[in-house]
Short mmCIF file of C-alpha atoms in Angstrom, two decimals:
data_model
loop_
_atom_site.label_atom_id
_atom_site.label_comp_id
_atom_site.label_asym_id
_atom_site.label_seq_id
_atom_site.Cartn_x
_atom_site.Cartn_y
_atom_site.Cartn_z
CA UNK O 1 20.37 16.89 3.64
CA UNK O 2 19.24 20.39 4.69
CA UNK O 3 18.07 21.44 7.97
CA UNK O 4 14.38 21.37 7.20
CA UNK O 5 14.27 17.76 8.72
CA UNK O 6 15.44 19.30 12.21
CA UNK O 7 12.93 22.19 12.30
CA UNK O 8 10.03 21.84 9.96
CA UNK O 9 8.04 25.10 8.84
CA UNK O 10 4.36 24.52 9.73
CA UNK O 11 1.76 25.82 7.27
CA UNK O 12 4.26 26.87 4.66
CA UNK O 13 5.43 25.37 1.52
CA UNK O 14 9.26 24.66 1.56
CA UNK O 15 11.54 23.14 -0.99
CA UNK O 16 12.34 19.50 -0.33
CA UNK O 17 13.06 16.43 -2.29
CA UNK O 18 10.80 13.52 -2.06
CA UNK O 19 13.10 11.60 0.12
CA UNK O 20 13.31 14.62 2.58
CA UNK O 21 9.64 14.91 2.57
CA UNK O 22 9.15 11.12 3.38
CA UNK O 23 11.86 11.45 6.25
CA UNK O 24 10.07 14.36 7.56
CA UNK O 25 6.87 12.44 7.90
CA UNK O 26 8.87 9.65 9.72
CA UNK O 27 10.00 12.31 12.07
CA UNK O 28 6.59 13.43 12.67
CA UNK O 29 4.81 10.24 12.71
CA UNK O 30 3.65 10.72 16.41
CA UNK O 31 1.95 13.95 15.64
CA UNK O 32 -1.29 14.52 14.06
CA UNK O 33 -0.47 16.65 10.98
CA UNK O 34 -1.62 16.89 7.58
CA UNK O 35 0.93 16.77 4.76
CA UNK O 36 1.20 17.64 1.05
CA UNK O 37 3.91 17.43 -1.65
CA UNK O 38 3.85 19.24 -5.04
CA UNK O 39 6.23 20.66 -7.59
CA UNK O 40 9.33 19.78 -5.42
CA UNK O 41 7.79 21.59 -2.39
CA UNK O 42 6.35 20.10 0.84
CA UNK O 43 3.66 21.57 3.23
CA UNK O 44 2.83 20.32 6.77
CA UNK O 45 -0.32 21.66 8.36
CA UNK O 46 -1.38 21.76 12.15
CA UNK O 47 -4.42 19.75 12.71
CA UNK O 48 -7.68 21.73 12.86
CA UNK O 49 -8.70 22.75 16.38
CA UNK O 50 -11.65 25.12 15.93
CA UNK O 51 -15.27 24.41 16.66
CA UNK O 52 -16.38 25.80 13.32
CA UNK O 53 -14.05 23.79 11.38
CA UNK O 54 -15.06 20.64 13.15
CA UNK O 55 -18.84 21.62 12.65
CA UNK O 56 -18.45 22.47 9.17
CA UNK O 57 -16.49 19.24 8.31
CA UNK O 58 -19.26 17.18 9.82
CA UNK O 59 -22.12 18.91 8.00
CA UNK O 60 -20.34 18.62 4.68
CA UNK O 61 -20.12 14.92 5.21
CA UNK O 62 -23.69 14.67 6.50
CA UNK O 63 -25.18 16.44 3.57
CA UNK O 64 -23.25 14.51 0.88
CA UNK O 65 -24.04 11.25 2.63
CA UNK O 66 -27.75 12.12 2.89
CA UNK O 67 -27.80 13.18 -0.75
CA UNK O 68 -26.31 10.04 -2.13
CA UNK O 69 -28.39 7.82 0.09
CA UNK O 70 -31.68 9.43 -1.31
CA UNK O 71 -30.40 9.23 -4.84
CA UNK O 72 -28.78 5.69 -4.27
CA UNK O 73 -25.53 6.89 -5.83
CA UNK O 74 -22.68 4.28 -5.21
CA UNK O 75 -20.06 6.04 -3.06
CA UNK O 76 -17.15 5.51 -0.48
CA UNK O 77 -16.40 8.56 1.66
CA UNK O 78 -13.15 9.10 3.20
CA UNK O 79 -11.84 11.37 6.01
CA UNK O 80 -8.31 12.87 5.93
CA UNK O 81 -6.81 9.95 3.86
CA UNK O 82 -3.51 10.14 2.25
CA UNK O 83 -3.35 9.95 -1.67
CA UNK O 84 0.17 9.35 -2.91
CA UNK O 85 1.66 9.40 -6.47
CA UNK O 86 5.22 8.36 -5.32
CA UNK O 87 8.06 10.71 -5.95
CA UNK O 88 5.72 13.37 -7.63
CA UNK O 89 2.51 14.39 -5.43
CA UNK O 90 0.88 13.70 -2.27
CA UNK O 91 -2.28 15.03 -0.48
CA UNK O 92 -4.48 14.70 2.49
CA UNK O 93 -7.74 16.37 1.69
CA UNK O 94 -10.19 16.82 4.76
CA UNK O 95 -12.89 14.69 2.92
CA UNK O 96 -12.80 12.61 -0.31
CA UNK O 97 -15.41 10.42 -2.17
CA UNK O 98 -15.16 7.78 -4.66
CA UNK O 99 -18.39 7.72 -6.68
CA UNK O 100 -20.27 5.50 -9.18
CA UNK O 101 -18.12 2.73 -10.68
CA UNK O 102 -15.15 3.83 -8.53
CA UNK O 103 -17.07 3.45 -5.30
CA UNK O 104 -15.59 0.05 -4.73
CA UNK O 105 -12.18 0.61 -6.20
CA UNK O 106 -10.07 0.78 -3.18
CA UNK O 107 -9.99 -2.57 -1.08
CA UNK O 108 -10.42 -2.77 2.71
CA UNK O 109 -7.14 -2.80 4.38
CA UNK O 110 -5.49 -0.09 2.31
CA UNK O 111 -3.36 2.17 4.06
CA UNK O 112 -2.00 4.96 1.84
CA UNK O 113 -3.81 5.13 -1.41
CA UNK O 114 -1.25 4.50 -4.17
CA UNK O 115 -2.52 6.72 -7.19
CA UNK O 116 0.10 4.57 -9.34
CA UNK O 117 -2.30 1.76 -8.72
CA UNK O 118 -5.82 3.27 -8.09
CA UNK O 119 -7.68 6.09 -9.66
CA UNK O 120 -7.90 9.56 -7.88
CA UNK O 121 -10.98 10.36 -6.04
CA UNK O 122 -14.03 11.80 -7.99
CA UNK O 123 -14.37 14.59 -5.20
CA UNK O 124 -12.13 16.16 -2.58
CA UNK O 125 -12.95 18.88 -0.16
CA UNK O 126 -10.77 21.14 2.00
CA UNK O 127 -12.20 22.80 4.97
CA UNK O 128 -10.45 26.19 5.26
CA UNK O 129 -10.07 28.48 8.22
CA UNK O 130 -6.36 29.92 7.99
CA UNK O 131 -5.38 28.28 4.60
CA UNK O 132 -8.09 29.73 2.30
CA UNK O 133 -5.84 31.25 -0.35
CA UNK O 134 -3.58 28.39 -0.31
CA UNK O 135 -6.55 25.99 -0.98
CA UNK O 136 -7.83 28.14 -3.78
CA UNK O 137 -4.21 28.42 -5.34
CA UNK O 138 -1.63 25.85 -5.05
CA UNK O 139 -3.85 23.04 -3.69
CA UNK O 140 -6.36 23.74 -6.68
CA UNK O 141 -3.24 23.23 -9.04
CA UNK O 142 -2.24 20.10 -7.26
CA UNK O 143 -5.79 18.59 -7.57
CA UNK O 144 -6.12 19.62 -11.23
CA UNK O 145 -2.81 17.48 -11.80
CA UNK O 146 -3.97 14.58 -9.89
CA UNK O 147 -7.12 14.39 -12.03
CA UNK O 148 -9.55 15.00 -9.39
CA UNK O 149 -13.05 15.59 -11.05
CA UNK O 150 -14.44 18.00 -8.54
CA UNK O 151 -12.95 20.09 -5.72
CA UNK O 152 -14.70 22.06 -2.95
CA UNK O 153 -13.49 24.45 -0.44
CA UNK O 154 -15.20 25.57 2.49
CA UNK O 155 -14.40 29.00 3.85
CA UNK O 156 -15.18 28.48 7.67
CA UNK O 157 -15.05 32.26 8.34
CA UNK O 158 -17.91 33.20 6.14
CA UNK O 159 -19.30 30.32 5.72
CA UNK O 160 -19.29 29.81 2.04
CA UNK O 161 -18.14 27.13 -0.38
CA UNK O 162 -16.23 27.50 -3.57
CA UNK O 163 -16.78 24.48 -5.99
CA UNK O 164 -14.77 23.71 -9.22
CA UNK O 165 -15.26 21.26 -11.89
CA UNK O 166 -11.85 19.87 -12.94
CA UNK O 167 -10.94 18.69 -16.57
CA UNK O 168 -8.10 18.84 -18.97
CA UNK O 169 -5.66 20.10 -16.34
CA UNK O 170 -7.79 23.02 -15.43
CA UNK O 171 -10.82 23.96 -13.20
CA UNK O 172 -14.03 26.11 -13.65
CA UNK O 173 -16.22 27.49 -10.84
CA UNK O 174 -19.70 25.71 -10.78
CA UNK O 175 -23.03 26.38 -8.97
CA UNK O 176 -24.21 22.75 -9.26
CA UNK O 177 -21.94 19.70 -8.63
CA UNK O 178 -21.15 17.50 -11.82
CA UNK O 179 -20.10 14.39 -10.03
CA UNK O 180 -23.44 14.63 -7.85
CA UNK O 181 -25.92 15.71 -10.37
CA UNK O 182 -28.73 17.82 -8.85
CA UNK O 183 -26.85 18.79 -5.78
CA UNK O 184 -26.84 22.64 -5.77
CA UNK O 185 -23.90 24.41 -4.14
CA UNK O 186 -26.31 26.90 -2.74
CA UNK O 187 -27.69 24.14 -0.65
CA UNK O 188 -24.34 23.33 0.91
CA UNK O 189 -23.85 27.11 1.81
CA UNK O 190 -27.33 27.14 3.45
CA UNK O 191 -26.66 24.07 5.40
CA UNK O 192 -23.32 25.75 6.66
CA UNK O 193 -25.14 28.94 7.43
CA UNK O 194 -28.10 27.27 9.22
CA UNK O 195 -25.65 25.29 11.38
CA UNK O 196 -24.49 28.54 12.83
CA UNK O 197 -27.82 29.16 14.53
CA UNK O 198 -29.56 25.80 14.66
CA UNK O 199 -28.77 22.50 16.10
CA UNK O 200 -27.61 19.55 13.57
CA UNK O 201 -30.91 17.71 13.98
CA UNK O 202 -32.78 20.73 13.02
CA UNK O 203 -30.65 21.27 10.05
CA UNK O 204 -30.89 17.67 9.09
CA UNK O 205 -34.51 17.72 9.22
CA UNK O 206 -34.72 20.77 7.22
CA UNK O 207 -32.22 19.26 4.62
CA UNK O 208 -34.08 15.88 4.33
CA UNK O 209 -37.49 17.76 3.67
CA UNK O 210 -35.77 19.90 1.04
CA UNK O 211 -34.20 16.84 -0.72
CA UNK O 212 -37.47 14.99 -0.67
CA UNK O 213 -39.30 17.90 -2.12
CA UNK O 214 -36.74 18.15 -5.01
CA UNK O 215 -37.34 14.31 -5.81
CA UNK O 216 -41.21 14.53 -5.63
#
C-alpha cells in the first residue's frame, strides 16, 4: 500500500488501484470532497466555495428545469451524485440528468448509482473555476467511456459554456443540445452572463418569456 492514503493530493490525478481509491474515500468520508477514478488514476477535489461557482450551478439547473417543464420532457435531475462502474471508473459531476425513457430508471433510495446495473445519465455538467482544462480533457474522455450522451462544461471565469455531443467513444462540439432538442447553448451562456448583472428573478422572467416566444 503506498503512502497516498496517508496524505492525499487534492486536485491532482495520482496513480492508485481501485482498492486504494475506495480506502481513500473511507478515510475522507467526513469531508465534503468530489472524487473521480479513471485509467488507474484517482482525483479528489475540494468542494467549490466561490460565489460565482454556486450561482452558475443554480442557474444551469434552473434553465434546464424550466426548459424541460415547458416542453414536458420526462426528466430526473441530480446534484453531485456518485456514478460507479466498480473497479473501473467513478465520477461525481456537478449536475446530471436522466431524460426521456430513462427519467424513472433509478429507484428512490439508491445511494451510489451502480452503472453495472443502471444506464449512465443522458447529460452531465461540470462547473469549472480552477479545473477547466481537466474538465475539457481527462474528464471528457471519462464521460465518453461511460457512454454519456451529452457533456457540458461551464467556465465560471468568462462565463461561457462548452457543450459536446458524445457518440462512439468520441465527442463533438455542438451549439444546440441533442438530448434537449431546441435548447441553444447560446441561451445558456446568456443566462450565465445576465446573472452577473441581474438578480435571478429578473433573469428567470427574461428566460421564461424567451422560451414562451420560441414555442409560440
